[in-house]
Coordinates of C-alpha atoms in Angstrom, one line a residue:
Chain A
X13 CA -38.7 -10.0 1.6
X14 CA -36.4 -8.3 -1.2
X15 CA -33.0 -9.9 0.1
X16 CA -34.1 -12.8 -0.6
X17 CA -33.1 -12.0 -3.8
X18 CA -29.4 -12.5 -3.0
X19 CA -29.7 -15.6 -3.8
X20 CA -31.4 -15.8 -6.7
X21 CA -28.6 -15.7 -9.3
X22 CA -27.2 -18.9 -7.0
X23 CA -30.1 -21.1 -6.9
X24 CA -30.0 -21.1 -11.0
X25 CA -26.1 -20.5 -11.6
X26 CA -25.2 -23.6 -13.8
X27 CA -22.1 -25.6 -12.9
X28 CA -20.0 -23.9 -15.7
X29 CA -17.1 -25.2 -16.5
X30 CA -15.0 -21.8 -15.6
X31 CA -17.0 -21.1 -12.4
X32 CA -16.2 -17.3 -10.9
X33 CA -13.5 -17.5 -8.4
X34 CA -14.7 -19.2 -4.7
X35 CA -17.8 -20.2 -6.9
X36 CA -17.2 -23.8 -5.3
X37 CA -16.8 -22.6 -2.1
X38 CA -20.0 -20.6 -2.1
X39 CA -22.1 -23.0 -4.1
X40 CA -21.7 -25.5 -1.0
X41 CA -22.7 -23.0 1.4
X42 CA -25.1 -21.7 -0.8
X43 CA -27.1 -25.2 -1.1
X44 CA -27.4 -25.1 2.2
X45 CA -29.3 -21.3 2.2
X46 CA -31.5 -22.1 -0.8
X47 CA -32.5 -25.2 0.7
X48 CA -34.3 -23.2 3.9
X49 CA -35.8 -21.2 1.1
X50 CA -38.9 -22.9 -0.1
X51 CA -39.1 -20.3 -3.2
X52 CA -35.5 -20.3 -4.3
X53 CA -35.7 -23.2 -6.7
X54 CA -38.6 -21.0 -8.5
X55 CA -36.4 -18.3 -9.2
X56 CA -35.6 -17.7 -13.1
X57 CA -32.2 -18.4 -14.6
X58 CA -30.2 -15.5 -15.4
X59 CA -27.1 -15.4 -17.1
X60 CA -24.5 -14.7 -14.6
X61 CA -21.4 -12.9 -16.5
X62 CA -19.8 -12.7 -13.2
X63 CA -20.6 -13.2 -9.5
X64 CA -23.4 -14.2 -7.7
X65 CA -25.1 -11.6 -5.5
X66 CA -24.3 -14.1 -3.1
X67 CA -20.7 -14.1 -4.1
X68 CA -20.6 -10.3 -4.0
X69 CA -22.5 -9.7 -0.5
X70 CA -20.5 -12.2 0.9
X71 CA -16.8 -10.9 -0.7
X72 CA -18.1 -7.0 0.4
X73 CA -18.5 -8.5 4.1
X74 CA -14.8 -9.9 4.0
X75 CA -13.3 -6.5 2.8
X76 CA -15.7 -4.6 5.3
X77 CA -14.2 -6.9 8.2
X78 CA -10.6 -6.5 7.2
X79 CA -11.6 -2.5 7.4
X80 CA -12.8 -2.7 10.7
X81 CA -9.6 -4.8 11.8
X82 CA -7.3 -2.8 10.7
X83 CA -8.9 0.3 12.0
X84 CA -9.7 -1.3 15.1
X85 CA -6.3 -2.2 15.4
X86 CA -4.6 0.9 14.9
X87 CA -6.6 2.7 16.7
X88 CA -6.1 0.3 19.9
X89 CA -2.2 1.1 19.0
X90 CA -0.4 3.5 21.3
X91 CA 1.0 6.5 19.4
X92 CA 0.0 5.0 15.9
X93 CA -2.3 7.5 15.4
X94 CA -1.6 10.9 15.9
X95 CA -4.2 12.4 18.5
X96 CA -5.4 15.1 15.6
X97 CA -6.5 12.5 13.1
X98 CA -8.0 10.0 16.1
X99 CA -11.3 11.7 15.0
X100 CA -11.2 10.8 11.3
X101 CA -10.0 7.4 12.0
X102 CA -12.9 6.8 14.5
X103 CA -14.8 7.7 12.0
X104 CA -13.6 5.3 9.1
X105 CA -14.3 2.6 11.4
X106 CA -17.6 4.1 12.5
X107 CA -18.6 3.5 8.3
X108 CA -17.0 0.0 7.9
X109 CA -18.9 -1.2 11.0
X110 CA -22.0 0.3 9.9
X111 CA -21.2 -1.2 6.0
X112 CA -20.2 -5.1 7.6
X113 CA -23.1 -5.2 9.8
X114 CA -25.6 -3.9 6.7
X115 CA -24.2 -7.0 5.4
X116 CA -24.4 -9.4 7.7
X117 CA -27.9 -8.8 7.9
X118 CA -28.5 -9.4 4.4
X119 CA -27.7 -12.6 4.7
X120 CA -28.8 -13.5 7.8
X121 CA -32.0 -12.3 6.6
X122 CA -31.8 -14.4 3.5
X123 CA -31.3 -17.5 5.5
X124 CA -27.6 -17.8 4.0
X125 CA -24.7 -19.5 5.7
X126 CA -22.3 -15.9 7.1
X127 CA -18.5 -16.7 6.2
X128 CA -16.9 -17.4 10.2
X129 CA -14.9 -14.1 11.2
X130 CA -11.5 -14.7 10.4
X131 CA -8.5 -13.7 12.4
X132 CA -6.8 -10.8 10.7
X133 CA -3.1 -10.4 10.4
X134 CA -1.5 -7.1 8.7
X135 CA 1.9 -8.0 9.3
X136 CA 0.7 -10.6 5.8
X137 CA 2.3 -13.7 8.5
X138 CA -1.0 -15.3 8.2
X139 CA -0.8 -15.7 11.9
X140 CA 2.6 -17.8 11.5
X141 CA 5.3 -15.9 13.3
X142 CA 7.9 -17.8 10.9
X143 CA 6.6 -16.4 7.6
X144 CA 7.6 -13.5 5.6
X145 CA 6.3 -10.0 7.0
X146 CA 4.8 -8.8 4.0
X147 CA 3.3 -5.4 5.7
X148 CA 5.9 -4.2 8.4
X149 CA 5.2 -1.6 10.6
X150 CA 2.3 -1.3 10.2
X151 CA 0.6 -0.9 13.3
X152 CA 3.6 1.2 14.5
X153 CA 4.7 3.8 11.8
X154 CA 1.8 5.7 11.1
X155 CA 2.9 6.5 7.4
X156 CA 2.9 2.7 7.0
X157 CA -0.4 2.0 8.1
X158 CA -1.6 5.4 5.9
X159 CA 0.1 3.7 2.6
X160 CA -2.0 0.2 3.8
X161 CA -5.1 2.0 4.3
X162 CA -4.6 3.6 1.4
X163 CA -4.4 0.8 -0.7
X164 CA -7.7 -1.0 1.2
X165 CA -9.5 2.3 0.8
X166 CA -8.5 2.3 -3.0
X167 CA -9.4 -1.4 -3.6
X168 CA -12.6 -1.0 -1.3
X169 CA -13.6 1.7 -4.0
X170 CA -13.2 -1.0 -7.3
X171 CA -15.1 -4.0 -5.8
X172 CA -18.3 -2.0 -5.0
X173 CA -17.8 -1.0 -8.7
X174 CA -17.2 -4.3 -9.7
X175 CA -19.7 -6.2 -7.4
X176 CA -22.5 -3.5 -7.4
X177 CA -22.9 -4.6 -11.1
X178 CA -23.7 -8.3 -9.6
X179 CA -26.0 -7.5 -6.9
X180 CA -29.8 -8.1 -8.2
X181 CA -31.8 -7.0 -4.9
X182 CA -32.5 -3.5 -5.7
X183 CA -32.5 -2.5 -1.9
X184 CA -29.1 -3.6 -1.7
X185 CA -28.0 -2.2 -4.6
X186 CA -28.9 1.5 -3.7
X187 CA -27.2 0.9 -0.3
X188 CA -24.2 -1.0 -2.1
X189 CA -24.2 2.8 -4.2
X190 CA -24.3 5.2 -1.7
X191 CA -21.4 3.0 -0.1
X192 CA -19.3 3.2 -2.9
X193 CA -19.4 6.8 -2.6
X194 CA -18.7 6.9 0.9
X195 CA -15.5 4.6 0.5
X196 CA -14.3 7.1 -2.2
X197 CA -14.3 9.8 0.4
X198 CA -12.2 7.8 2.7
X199 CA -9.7 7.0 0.0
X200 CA -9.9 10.4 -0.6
X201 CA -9.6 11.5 3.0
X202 CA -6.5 8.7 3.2
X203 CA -4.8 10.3 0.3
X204 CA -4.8 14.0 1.8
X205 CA -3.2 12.6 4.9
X206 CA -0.6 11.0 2.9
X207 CA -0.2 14.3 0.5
X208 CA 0.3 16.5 4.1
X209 CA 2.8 14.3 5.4
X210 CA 4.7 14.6 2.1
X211 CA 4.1 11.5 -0.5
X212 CA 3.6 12.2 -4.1
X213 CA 0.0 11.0 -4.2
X214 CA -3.3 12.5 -5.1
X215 CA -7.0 12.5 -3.9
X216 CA -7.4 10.0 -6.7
X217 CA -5.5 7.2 -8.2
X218 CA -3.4 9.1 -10.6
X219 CA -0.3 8.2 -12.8
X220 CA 1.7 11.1 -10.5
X221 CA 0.7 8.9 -7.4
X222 CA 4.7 7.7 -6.2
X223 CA 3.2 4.0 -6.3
X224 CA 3.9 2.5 -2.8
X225 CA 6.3 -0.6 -3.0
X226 CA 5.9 -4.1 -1.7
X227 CA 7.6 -7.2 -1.7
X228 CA 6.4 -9.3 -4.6
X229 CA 4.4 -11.7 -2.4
X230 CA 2.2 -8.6 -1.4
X231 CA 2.1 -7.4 -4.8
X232 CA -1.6 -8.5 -5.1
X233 CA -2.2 -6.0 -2.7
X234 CA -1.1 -3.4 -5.3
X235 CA -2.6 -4.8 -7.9
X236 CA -6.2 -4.8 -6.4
X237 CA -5.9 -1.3 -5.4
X238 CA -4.3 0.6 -8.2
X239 CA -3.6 -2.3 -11.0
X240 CA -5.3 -0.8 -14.4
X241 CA -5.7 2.8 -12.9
X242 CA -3.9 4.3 -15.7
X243 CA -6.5 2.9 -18.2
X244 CA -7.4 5.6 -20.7
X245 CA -9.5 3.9 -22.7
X246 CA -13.2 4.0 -21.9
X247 CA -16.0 2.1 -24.1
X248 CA -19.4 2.9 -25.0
X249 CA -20.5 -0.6 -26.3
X250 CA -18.0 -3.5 -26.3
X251 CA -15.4 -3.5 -28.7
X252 CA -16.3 0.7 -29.7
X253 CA -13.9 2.8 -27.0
X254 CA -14.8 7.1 -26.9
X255 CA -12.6 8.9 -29.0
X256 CA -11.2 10.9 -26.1
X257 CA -8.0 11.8 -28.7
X258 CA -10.4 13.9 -31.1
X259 CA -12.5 14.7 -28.4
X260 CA -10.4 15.8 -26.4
X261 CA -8.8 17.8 -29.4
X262 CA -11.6 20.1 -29.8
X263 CA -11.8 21.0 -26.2
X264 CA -12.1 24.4 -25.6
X265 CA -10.0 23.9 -22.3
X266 CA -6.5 23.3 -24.3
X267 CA -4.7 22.6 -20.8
X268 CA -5.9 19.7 -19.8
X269 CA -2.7 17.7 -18.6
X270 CA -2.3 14.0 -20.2
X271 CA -3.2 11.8 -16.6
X272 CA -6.6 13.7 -16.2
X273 CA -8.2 11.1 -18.4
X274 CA -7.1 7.7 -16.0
X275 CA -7.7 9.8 -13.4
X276 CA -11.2 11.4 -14.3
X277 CA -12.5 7.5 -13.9
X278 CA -12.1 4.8 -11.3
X279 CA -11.7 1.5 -12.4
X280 CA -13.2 -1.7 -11.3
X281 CA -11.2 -4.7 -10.2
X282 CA -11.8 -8.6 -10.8
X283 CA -13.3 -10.0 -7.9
X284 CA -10.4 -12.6 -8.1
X285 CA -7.8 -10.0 -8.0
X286 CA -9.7 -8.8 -5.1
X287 CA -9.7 -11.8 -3.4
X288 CA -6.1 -12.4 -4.0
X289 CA -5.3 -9.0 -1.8
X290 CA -8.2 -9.9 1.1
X291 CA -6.5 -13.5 1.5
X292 CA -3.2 -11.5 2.2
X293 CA -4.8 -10.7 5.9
X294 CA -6.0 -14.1 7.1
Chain B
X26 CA -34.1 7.9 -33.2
X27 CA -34.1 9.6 -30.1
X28 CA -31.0 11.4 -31.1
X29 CA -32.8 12.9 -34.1
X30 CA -35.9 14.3 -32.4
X31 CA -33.5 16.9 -30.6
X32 CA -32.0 19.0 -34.1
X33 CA -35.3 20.1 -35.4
X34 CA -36.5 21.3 -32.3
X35 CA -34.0 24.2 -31.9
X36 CA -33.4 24.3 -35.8
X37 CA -37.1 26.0 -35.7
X38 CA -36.7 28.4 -33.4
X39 CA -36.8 31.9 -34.8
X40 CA -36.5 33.7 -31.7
X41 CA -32.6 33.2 -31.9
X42 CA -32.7 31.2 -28.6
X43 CA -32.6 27.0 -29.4
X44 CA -34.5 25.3 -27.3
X45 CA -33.0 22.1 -26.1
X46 CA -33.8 18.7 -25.0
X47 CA -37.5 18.2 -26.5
X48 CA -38.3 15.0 -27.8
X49 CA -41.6 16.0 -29.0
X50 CA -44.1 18.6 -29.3
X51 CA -46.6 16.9 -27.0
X52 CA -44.0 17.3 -24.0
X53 CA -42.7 20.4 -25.2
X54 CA -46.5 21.3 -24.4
X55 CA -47.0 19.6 -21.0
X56 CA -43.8 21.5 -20.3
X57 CA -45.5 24.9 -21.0
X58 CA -48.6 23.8 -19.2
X59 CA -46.8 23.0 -16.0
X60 CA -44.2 26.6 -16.7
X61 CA -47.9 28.2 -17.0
X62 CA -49.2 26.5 -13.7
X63 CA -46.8 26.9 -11.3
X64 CA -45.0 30.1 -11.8
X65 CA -47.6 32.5 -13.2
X66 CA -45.4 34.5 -15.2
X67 CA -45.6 33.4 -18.3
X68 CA -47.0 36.2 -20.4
X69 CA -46.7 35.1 -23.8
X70 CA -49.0 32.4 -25.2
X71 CA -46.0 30.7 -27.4
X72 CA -46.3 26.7 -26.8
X73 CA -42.4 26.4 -26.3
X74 CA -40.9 29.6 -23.4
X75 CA -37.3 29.4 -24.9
X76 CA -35.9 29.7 -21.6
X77 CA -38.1 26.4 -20.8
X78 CA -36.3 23.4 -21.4
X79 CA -37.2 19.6 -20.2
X80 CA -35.0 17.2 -20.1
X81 CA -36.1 14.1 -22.3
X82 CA -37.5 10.7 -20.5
X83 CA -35.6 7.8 -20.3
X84 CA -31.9 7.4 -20.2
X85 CA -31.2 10.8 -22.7
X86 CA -32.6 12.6 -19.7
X87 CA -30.7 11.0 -17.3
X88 CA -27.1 11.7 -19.4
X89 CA -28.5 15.9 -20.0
X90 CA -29.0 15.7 -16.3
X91 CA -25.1 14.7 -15.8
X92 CA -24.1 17.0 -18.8
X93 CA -25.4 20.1 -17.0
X94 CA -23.7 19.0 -13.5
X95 CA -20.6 18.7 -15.1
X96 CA -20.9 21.8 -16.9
X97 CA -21.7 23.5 -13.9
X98 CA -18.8 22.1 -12.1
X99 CA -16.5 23.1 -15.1
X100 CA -17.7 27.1 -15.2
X101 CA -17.2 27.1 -11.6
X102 CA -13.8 25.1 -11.7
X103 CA -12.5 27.5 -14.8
X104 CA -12.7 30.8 -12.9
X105 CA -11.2 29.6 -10.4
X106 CA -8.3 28.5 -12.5
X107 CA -8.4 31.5 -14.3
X108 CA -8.7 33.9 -11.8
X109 CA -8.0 32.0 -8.3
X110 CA -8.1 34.8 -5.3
X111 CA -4.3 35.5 -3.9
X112 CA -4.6 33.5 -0.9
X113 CA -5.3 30.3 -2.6
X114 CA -2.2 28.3 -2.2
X115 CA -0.5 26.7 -5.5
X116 CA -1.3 23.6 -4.8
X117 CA -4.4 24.3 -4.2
X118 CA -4.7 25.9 -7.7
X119 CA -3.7 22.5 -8.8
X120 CA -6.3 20.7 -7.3
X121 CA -8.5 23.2 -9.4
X122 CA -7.1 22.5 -12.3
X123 CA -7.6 19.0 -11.7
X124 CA -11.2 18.9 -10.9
X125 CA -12.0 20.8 -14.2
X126 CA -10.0 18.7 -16.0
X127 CA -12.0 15.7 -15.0
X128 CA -15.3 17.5 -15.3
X129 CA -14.1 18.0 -18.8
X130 CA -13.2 14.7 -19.0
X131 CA -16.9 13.8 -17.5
X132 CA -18.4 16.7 -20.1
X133 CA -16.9 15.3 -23.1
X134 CA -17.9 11.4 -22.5
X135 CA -21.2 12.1 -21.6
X136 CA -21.7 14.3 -25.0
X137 CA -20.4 11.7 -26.5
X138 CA -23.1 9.3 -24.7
X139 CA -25.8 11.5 -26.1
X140 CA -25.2 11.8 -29.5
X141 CA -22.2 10.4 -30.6
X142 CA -21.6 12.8 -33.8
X143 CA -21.3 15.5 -31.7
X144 CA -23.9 17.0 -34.1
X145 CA -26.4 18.2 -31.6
X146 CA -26.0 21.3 -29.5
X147 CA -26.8 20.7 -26.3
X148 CA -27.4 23.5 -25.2
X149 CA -28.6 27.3 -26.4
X150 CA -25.3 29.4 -27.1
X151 CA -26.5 32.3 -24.6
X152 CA -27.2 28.8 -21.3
X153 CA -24.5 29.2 -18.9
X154 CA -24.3 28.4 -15.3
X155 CA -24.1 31.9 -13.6
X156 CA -21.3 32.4 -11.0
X157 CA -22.5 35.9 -9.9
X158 CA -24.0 34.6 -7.2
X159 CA -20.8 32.9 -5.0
X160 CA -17.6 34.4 -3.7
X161 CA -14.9 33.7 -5.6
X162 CA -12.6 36.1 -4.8
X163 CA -11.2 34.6 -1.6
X164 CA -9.9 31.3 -0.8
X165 CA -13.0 30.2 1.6
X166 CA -15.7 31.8 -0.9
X167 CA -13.9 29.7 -3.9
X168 CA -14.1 26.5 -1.7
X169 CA -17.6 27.3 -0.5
X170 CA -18.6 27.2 -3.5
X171 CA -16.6 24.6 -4.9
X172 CA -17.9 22.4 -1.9
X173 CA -21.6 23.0 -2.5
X174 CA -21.1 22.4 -6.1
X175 CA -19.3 19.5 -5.1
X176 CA -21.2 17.6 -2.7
X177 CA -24.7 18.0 -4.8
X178 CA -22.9 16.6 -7.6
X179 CA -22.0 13.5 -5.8
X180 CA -25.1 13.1 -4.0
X181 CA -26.6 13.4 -7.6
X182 CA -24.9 10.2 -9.1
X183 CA -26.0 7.3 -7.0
X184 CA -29.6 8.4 -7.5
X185 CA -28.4 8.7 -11.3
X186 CA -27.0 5.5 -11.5
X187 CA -30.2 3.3 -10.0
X188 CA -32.3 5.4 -12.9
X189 CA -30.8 4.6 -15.8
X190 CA -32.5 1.9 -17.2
X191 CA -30.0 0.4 -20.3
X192 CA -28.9 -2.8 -20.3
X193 CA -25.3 -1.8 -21.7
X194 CA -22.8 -3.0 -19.0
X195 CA -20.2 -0.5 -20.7
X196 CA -23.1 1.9 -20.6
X197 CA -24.0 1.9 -16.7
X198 CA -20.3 1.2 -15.6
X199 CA -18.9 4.0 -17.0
X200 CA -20.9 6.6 -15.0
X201 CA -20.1 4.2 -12.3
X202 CA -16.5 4.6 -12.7
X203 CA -17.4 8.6 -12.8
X204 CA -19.9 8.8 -9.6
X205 CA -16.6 7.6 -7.1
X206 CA -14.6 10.3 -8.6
X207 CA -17.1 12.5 -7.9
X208 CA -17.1 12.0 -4.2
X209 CA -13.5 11.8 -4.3
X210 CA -13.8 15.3 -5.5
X211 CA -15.9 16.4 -3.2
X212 CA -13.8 14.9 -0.3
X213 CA -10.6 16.4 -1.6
X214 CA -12.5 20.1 -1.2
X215 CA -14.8 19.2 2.2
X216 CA -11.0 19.2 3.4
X217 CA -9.4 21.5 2.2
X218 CA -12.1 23.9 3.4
X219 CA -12.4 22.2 7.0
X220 CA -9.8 19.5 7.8
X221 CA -11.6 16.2 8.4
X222 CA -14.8 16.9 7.2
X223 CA -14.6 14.5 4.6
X224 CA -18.2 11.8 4.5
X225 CA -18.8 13.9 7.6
X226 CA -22.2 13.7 9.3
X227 CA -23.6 16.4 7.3
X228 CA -22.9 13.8 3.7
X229 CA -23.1 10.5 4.9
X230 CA -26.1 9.0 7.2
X231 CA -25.9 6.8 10.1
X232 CA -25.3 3.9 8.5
X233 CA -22.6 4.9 6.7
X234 CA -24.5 5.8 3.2
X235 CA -24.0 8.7 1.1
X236 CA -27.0 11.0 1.6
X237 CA -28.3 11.4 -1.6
X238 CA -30.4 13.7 -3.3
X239 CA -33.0 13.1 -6.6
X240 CA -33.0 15.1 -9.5
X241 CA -35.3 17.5 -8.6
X242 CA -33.5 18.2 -5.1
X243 CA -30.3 18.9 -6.9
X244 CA -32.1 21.0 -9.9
X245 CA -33.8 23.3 -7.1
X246 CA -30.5 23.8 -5.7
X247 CA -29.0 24.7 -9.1
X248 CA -32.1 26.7 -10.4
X249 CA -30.5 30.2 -9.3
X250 CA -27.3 29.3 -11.3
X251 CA -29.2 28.4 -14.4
X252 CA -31.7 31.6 -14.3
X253 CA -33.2 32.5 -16.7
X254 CA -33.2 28.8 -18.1
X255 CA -35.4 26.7 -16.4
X256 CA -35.1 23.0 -16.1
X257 CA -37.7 20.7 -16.1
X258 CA -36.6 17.4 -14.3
X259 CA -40.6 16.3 -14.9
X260 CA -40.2 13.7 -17.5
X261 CA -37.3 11.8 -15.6
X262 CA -37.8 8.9 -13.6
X263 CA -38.8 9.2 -9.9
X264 CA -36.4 7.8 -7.5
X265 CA -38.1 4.3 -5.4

């Protein structure tokens, strides 16, 4: 029973005095998994330097969900979706399905508490016709929704990188992996559309990418899907970063133009950041 | 230490081929033992067949194994830069030039990981990954290619990633941060060869995984392309 795992980090987390973002949140519904585990108080303490596995499954469920909204969504939308890409987009939500129910199980096979669906909302109205729209059009003007998918696909990509570090049960982890992969060929996929109908953007987050603008209350949006991109510094042990400028230098291949560097690596985003973006939807 | 062990073992070679990626002379003889048993050919009684070489155990072996995908990904990426076939559009050429770029990107990073005073050859001067065998002089030959290159590569990397064994966070996440650009890449030529065939069926299982394929699996498919070097995966970690 490997998934039981998930919870391992949670049943010894300490009550630190900077606790990971929704740590509260989770620790409540967590008591209430490890206590219908009669080995989960045996578990050993491990320092947790970020999220719980139970924290991660449960954050990579949320931004599975929102996937299959927003997919679900726009494909249900008449003439959102031009009839030659219906394929593709049947199949993005194919994957998400297939990634929230992995999930799902997870927990539910670890006894834990699953987070309620929530009601999604990509207009960013939270459901309150009187708020700000923070998203428009998007379920009506297919470039839009692209530049929105976009941006999920892109964040989607960063918190498997981020939360595949937290997730102890090695089952999980390969899956959590070979996801990761899967989600960088969608963004990749999303990104080509975008390219053929005419935006500045490559297959990759790139410093040539046009960046898509949003109203500053959607700005976390942004943030969790391309904030940091344009890192060029890489490190080897903390503190040391790789040389790329002598490296680089030597190259035999002289040509290598200046954003190749940000762009040769994905970064991770904070789980916070990440869940600043996913609370824009419900 | 293990950084060390690789310089003397090409540094006595006298055959003018350097021999790569031995960490001792014990492997370096289970290597010839398993060269002698499977293939049959071996007709000299030398301990160490120059064109022979095993990739170390442990997490070296695991960073040679990336080194040789992205220099394999680079030789294949340079031609086509250098000489792309007429009918493949400019911005297509960009895209080339923007996959080797990364690879070199990759290249240069993971060297680094392996020895990081860029003192040790990696490889023997005369190792290359051999070309002769695609099509690269039209536009659907040079994405064939570029495709099946492509896609092994980023099956390659989550296998990879669940292998290495170090406990350096910076260590582990930055081949993390490499692995998505890697099936970025090989999403960005899946569709420009075929439209839409990006994590199609023939990638990505039915539950919405990458399939993914062990060393050995990807140094099979690669063995043509590194003729008359063969590399042995043995020492590396098997995949769970």
């Amino acid at each position: 029973m490997k998934l039981i795992s998930i919870l391992d980090h949670l049943a010894a987390a300490p009550a630190t005095a900077a606790p990971a973002p929704r740590r509260a949140l989770l620790a409540q519904l967590g008591r209430a998994a490890v206590a219908a585990l009669p080995l989960g108080a045996a578990l050993p303490a491990a320092a947790a330097p970020a999220d719980t596995s139970y924290d991660a499954v449960t954050q990579l469920l949320q931004l599975e969900r929102t996937q299959v909204a927003l997919y679900t969504q726009a494909l249900a939308a008449t003439g959102l979706i031009p009839a030659a890409q219906t394929a593709d987009f049947q199949r993005l939500l194919a994957h998400q399905t297939q990634h929230a129910a992995l999930f799902l199980k997870a927990l539910q096979d670890a006894g834990a508490i699953v987070p309620a669906l929530p009601r999604f909302d990509f207009s960013g109205k939270h459901g309150v016709a009187t708020n700000p729209e923070l998203f428009p059009n998007v379920l009506t003007n297919y470039d839009a929704f692209l530049a929105l998918a976009q941006q999920l696909e892109d964040l989607s990509v960063r918190l498997y990188q981020t939360q595949s570090i937290n997730i102890s049960d090695s089952q999980l982890l390969r899956a959590a992996l070979r996801i990761h992969a899967v989600e960088a060929q969608h963004s990749a996929h999303i990104r080509g559309l975008r390219k053929g109908r005419g935006a500045v953007v490559q297959n990759w987050p790139s410093e040539e990418d046009t960046a898509i603008v949003r109203p500053a209350a959607a700005q976390a949006l942004t943030t969790a899907a391309t904030g940091g991109e344009e890192n060029g510094v890489q490190y080897v042990t903390p503190g040391v970063p790789i040389p790329f400028a002598s490296l680089l230098l030597i190259s035999t291949n002289t040509a290598i133009h200046d954003p190749a560097l940000a762009e040769a690596f994905d970064e991770p985003v904070s789980s916070a950041a990440a869940q600043a973006a996913l609370n824009l939807f419900v | 230490m293990s950084d060390h062990t690789f310089l003397p073992a090409w540094r006595e070679q006298s055959l003018g081929r350097r021999v790569f990626l031995r960490v001792s002379a014990a492997s370096a003889a289970s290597v010839a033992l398993i060269a002698a048993g499977c293939s049959g050919t071996t007709t000299t009684p030398t301990p160490a067949d120059p064109y022979q070489l095993a990739l170390p155990a442990g997490d070296s072996g695991l960073l040679y194994y990336a080194y040789l995908l992205a220099l394999a990904q680079i030789t294949l990426y340079q031609k086509v830069v250098d000489a792309p076939p007429t009918d493949l559009t400019t911005a297509e050429r960009a895209v080339f030039a923007d996959l080797r770029d990364h690879e070199v990107v990759h290249q240069k990073t993971i060297s680094y990981l392996i020895d990081t005073t860029g003192a040790t050859q990696l490889v023997p001067t005369d190792f290359v990954f051999n070309l002769s065998k695609f099509t690269l002089s039209t536009r659907a030959g040079v994405l064939a290619a570029a495709q099946q290159v492509a896609d092994l590569v980023a099956a390659a990397y989550p296998v990879l990633l669940t292998l290495f064994t170090t406990s350096s966070v910076p260590q582990r996440t930055i081949l993390l941060k490499m692995s998505s650009v890697q099936a970025r890449q090989a999403a960005a030529v899946r569709d420009l060869l075929t439209p839409g065939s990006f994590a199609n069926s023939d990638v990505v299982d039915s539950a919405g995984q990458l399939l993914t394929k062990t060393p050995t699996e990807v140094m099979t498919a690669l063995a043509p392309y590194f003729a008359p070097y063969v590399i042995s995966v043995a020492s590396l970690a098997v995949p769970v």
